[in-house]
Amino acid sequence: MKEQEKTVRVRMMTQEKLEQENPQMAAKIRAAAEMIRANRTDCVAFHTEDGERKVAVSEIMYYMTDDRKLSVHTADGFSFQVKMTMKDMEELLKRESFLRLHRGCAVNRLYVRHILNGAVELTNGERLEVSRRRFPQVKEQISEAWEEKA
């Protein structure tokens, strides 16, 4: 027997029409486009105990200090430690997409799924605490980023 060929119909439509007909799909397309734009950014080389590690800035979900070392957590679930300060890391990345949650942690707002009371939940389900002092600013900046995507 011959295998049946599958035909996929593709049609073009304007962004406005897509928003009207399928807002969920439009949101997914916007999120994917944002990730593609973010992936065009530079890579950063880190000196770790295991050698040098090159990481795309867009793949960094968050970084935080832990016992005088900086832990970098990436979207693929990998983490590694580097000898840097939070200030050094901020200067290295120089990206608007990173928000400082408290003195020892910054998150890439592209990976924030929910804003909770005193915390943010990431797309991988992890929760990161936000200081009381910074919470209003973090909430506002994340809300603005979500509005930009919409």
mmCIF file of C-alpha atoms in Angstrom:
data_model
loop_
_atom_site.group_PDB
_atom_site.id
_atom_site.type_symbol
_atom_site.label_atom_id
_atom_site.label_comp_id
_atom_site.label_asym_id
_atom_site.label_seq_id
_atom_site.Cartn_x
_atom_site.Cartn_y
_atom_site.Cartn_z
ATOM 1 C CA MET A 1 0.000 0.000 0.000
ATOM 2 C CA LYS A 2 1.056 3.518 -0.707
ATOM 3 C CA GLU A 3 1.436 5.904 2.144
ATOM 4 C CA GLN A 4 -1.063 8.690 1.967
ATOM 5 C CA GLU A 5 0.395 12.085 1.389
ATOM 6 C CA LYS A 6 -0.684 14.718 3.795
ATOM 7 C CA THR A 7 -1.628 18.083 2.363
ATOM 8 C CA VAL A 8 -1.408 21.145 4.527
ATOM 9 C CA ARG A 9 -3.226 24.262 3.479
ATOM 10 C CA VAL A 10 -1.568 27.531 4.281
ATOM 11 C CA ARG A 11 -3.180 30.877 3.884
ATOM 12 C CA MET A 12 -1.906 34.354 4.423
ATOM 13 C CA MET A 13 -3.759 36.793 6.611
ATOM 14 C CA THR A 14 -3.141 40.162 8.149
ATOM 15 C CA GLN A 15 -2.161 40.523 11.775
ATOM 16 C CA GLU A 16 -5.471 42.247 12.515
ATOM 17 C CA LYS A 17 -7.494 39.399 11.021
ATOM 18 C CA LEU A 18 -5.464 36.813 12.929
ATOM 19 C CA GLU A 19 -6.103 38.764 16.156
ATOM 20 C CA GLN A 20 -9.841 38.641 15.453
ATOM 21 C CA GLU A 21 -10.065 35.005 14.366
ATOM 22 C CA ASN A 22 -7.594 33.383 16.739
ATOM 23 C CA PRO A 23 -6.193 35.596 19.519
ATOM 24 C CA GLN A 24 -4.404 32.686 21.243
ATOM 25 C CA MET A 25 -2.514 31.804 18.079
ATOM 26 C CA ALA A 26 -1.666 35.468 17.532
ATOM 27 C CA ALA A 27 -0.222 35.646 21.064
ATOM 28 C CA LYS A 28 1.870 32.520 20.449
ATOM 29 C CA ILE A 29 3.186 33.930 17.181
ATOM 30 C CA ARG A 30 4.119 37.223 18.893
ATOM 31 C CA ALA A 31 5.928 35.328 21.659
ATOM 32 C CA ALA A 32 7.798 33.214 19.102
ATOM 33 C CA ALA A 33 8.763 36.314 17.117
ATOM 34 C CA GLU A 34 10.032 37.971 20.303
ATOM 35 C CA MET A 35 12.159 34.922 21.094
ATOM 36 C CA ILE A 36 13.539 34.903 17.541
ATOM 37 C CA ARG A 37 14.425 38.607 17.840
ATOM 38 C CA ALA A 38 16.008 37.959 21.217
ATOM 39 C CA ASN A 39 18.029 35.049 19.805
ATOM 40 C CA ARG A 40 19.701 37.414 17.376
ATOM 41 C CA THR A 41 21.518 38.984 20.278
ATOM 42 C CA ASP A 42 25.114 38.422 21.148
ATOM 43 C CA CYS A 43 26.614 35.537 23.003
ATOM 44 C CA VAL A 44 28.588 35.990 26.179
ATOM 45 C CA ALA A 45 31.624 33.955 27.169
ATOM 46 C CA PHE A 46 31.934 33.066 30.839
ATOM 47 C CA HIS A 47 35.016 31.708 32.591
ATOM 48 C CA THR A 48 33.856 28.839 34.803
ATOM 49 C CA GLU A 49 35.656 26.245 36.874
ATOM 50 C CA ASP A 50 35.155 23.796 33.981
ATOM 51 C CA GLY A 51 36.570 26.152 31.373
ATOM 52 C CA GLU A 52 35.012 28.737 29.121
ATOM 53 C CA ARG A 53 31.277 28.564 28.393
ATOM 54 C CA LYS A 54 29.577 30.517 25.619
ATOM 55 C CA VAL A 55 25.884 31.332 26.144
ATOM 56 C CA ALA A 56 23.388 33.356 24.112
ATOM 57 C CA VAL A 57 22.110 36.235 26.222
ATOM 58 C CA SER A 58 18.548 35.348 25.251
ATOM 59 C CA GLU A 59 19.012 31.880 26.775
ATOM 60 C CA ILE A 60 19.815 33.251 30.227
ATOM 61 C CA MET A 61 16.653 32.957 32.337
ATOM 62 C CA TYR A 62 18.082 34.470 35.499
ATOM 63 C CA TYR A 63 21.225 34.878 37.530
ATOM 64 C CA MET A 64 21.720 35.141 41.266
ATOM 65 C CA THR A 65 24.451 35.325 43.853
ATOM 66 C CA ASP A 66 25.039 32.276 45.974
ATOM 67 C CA ASP A 67 27.806 32.138 48.526
ATOM 68 C CA ARG A 68 29.985 34.773 46.826
ATOM 69 C CA LYS A 69 29.562 33.208 43.381
ATOM 70 C CA LEU A 70 27.122 34.074 40.665
ATOM 71 C CA SER A 71 24.897 31.250 39.405
ATOM 72 C CA VAL A 72 23.673 31.613 35.826
ATOM 73 C CA HIS A 73 20.530 29.620 34.932
ATOM 74 C CA THR A 74 19.677 28.985 31.288
ATOM 75 C CA ALA A 75 16.485 28.068 29.454
ATOM 76 C CA ASP A 76 17.683 24.518 28.786
ATOM 77 C CA GLY A 77 17.763 23.819 32.535
ATOM 78 C CA PHE A 78 21.529 24.110 32.850
ATOM 79 C CA SER A 79 23.223 26.261 35.479
ATOM 80 C CA PHE A 80 26.829 27.147 36.166
ATOM 81 C CA GLN A 81 28.792 29.369 38.517
ATOM 82 C CA VAL A 82 31.128 32.205 37.688
ATOM 83 C CA LYS A 83 33.219 34.518 39.825
ATOM 84 C CA MET A 84 31.454 37.815 39.127
ATOM 85 C CA THR A 85 29.458 40.363 41.030
ATOM 86 C CA MET A 86 25.878 41.318 40.192
ATOM 87 C CA LYS A 87 27.161 44.704 39.041
ATOM 88 C CA ASP A 88 29.723 43.082 36.707
ATOM 89 C CA MET A 89 27.010 40.863 35.209
ATOM 90 C CA GLU A 90 24.663 43.804 34.661
ATOM 91 C CA GLU A 91 27.423 45.715 32.880
ATOM 92 C CA LEU A 92 28.289 42.676 30.771
ATOM 93 C CA LEU A 93 24.715 42.063 29.627
ATOM 94 C CA LYS A 94 23.521 45.671 29.327
ATOM 95 C CA ARG A 95 20.070 44.465 28.342
ATOM 96 C CA GLU A 96 16.702 45.993 29.098
ATOM 97 C CA SER A 97 15.151 42.543 29.341
ATOM 98 C CA PHE A 98 16.817 41.800 32.709
ATOM 99 C CA LEU A 99 15.088 43.038 35.847
ATOM 100 C CA ARG A 100 16.629 43.096 39.291
ATOM 101 C CA LEU A 101 14.286 41.255 41.686
ATOM 102 C CA HIS A 102 16.326 41.867 44.808
ATOM 103 C CA ARG A 103 19.908 42.557 45.789
ATOM 104 C CA GLY A 104 21.074 39.104 44.696
ATOM 105 C CA CYS A 105 18.875 38.133 41.726
ATOM 106 C CA ALA A 106 17.942 39.382 38.241
ATOM 107 C CA VAL A 107 15.536 37.744 35.785
ATOM 108 C CA ASN A 108 15.091 37.881 32.028
ATOM 109 C CA ARG A 109 11.547 39.205 31.679
ATOM 110 C CA LEU A 110 11.040 37.128 28.523
ATOM 111 C CA TYR A 111 10.797 34.068 30.784
ATOM 112 C CA VAL A 112 8.306 35.457 33.329
ATOM 113 C CA ARG A 113 4.956 33.667 33.070
ATOM 114 C CA HIS A 114 3.102 35.017 36.123
ATOM 115 C CA ILE A 115 3.472 37.812 38.623
ATOM 116 C CA LEU A 116 2.581 36.518 42.060
ATOM 117 C CA ASN A 117 2.322 38.300 45.379
ATOM 118 C CA GLY A 118 5.973 38.867 46.221
ATOM 119 C CA ALA A 119 7.357 36.582 43.510
ATOM 120 C CA VAL A 120 7.482 35.833 39.795
ATOM 121 C CA GLU A 121 6.901 32.450 38.202
ATOM 122 C CA LEU A 122 9.050 31.536 35.222
ATOM 123 C CA THR A 123 8.058 29.578 32.137
ATOM 124 C CA ASN A 124 9.758 26.485 33.587
ATOM 125 C CA GLY A 125 7.667 26.686 36.779
ATOM 126 C CA GLU A 126 10.405 28.055 39.055
ATOM 127 C CA ARG A 127 9.465 30.851 41.431
ATOM 128 C CA LEU A 128 11.800 33.680 42.327
ATOM 129 C CA GLU A 129 11.134 36.020 45.216
ATOM 130 C CA VAL A 130 10.945 39.768 44.659
ATOM 131 C CA SER A 131 11.877 42.207 47.407
ATOM 132 C CA ARG A 132 9.038 44.298 48.813
ATOM 133 C CA ARG A 133 10.865 47.468 47.806
ATOM 134 C CA ARG A 134 11.313 46.368 44.180
ATOM 135 C CA PHE A 135 7.988 44.561 43.673
ATOM 136 C CA PRO A 136 5.944 47.563 42.371
ATOM 137 C CA GLN A 137 8.654 48.450 39.839
ATOM 138 C CA VAL A 138 9.124 44.822 38.711
ATOM 139 C CA LYS A 139 5.358 44.345 38.346
ATOM 140 C CA GLU A 140 5.069 47.516 36.269
ATOM 141 C CA GLN A 141 7.998 46.657 33.982
ATOM 142 C CA ILE A 142 6.768 43.117 33.360
ATOM 143 C CA SER A 143 3.234 44.348 32.693
ATOM 144 C CA GLU A 144 4.623 46.867 30.186
ATOM 145 C CA ALA A 145 6.595 44.106 28.458
ATOM 146 C CA TRP A 146 3.465 41.976 28.191
ATOM 147 C CA GLU A 147 1.499 44.906 26.752
ATOM 148 C CA GLU A 148 4.227 45.433 24.149
ATOM 149 C CA LYS A 149 3.867 41.802 23.086
ATOM 150 C CA ALA A 150 0.076 42.086 22.823
#
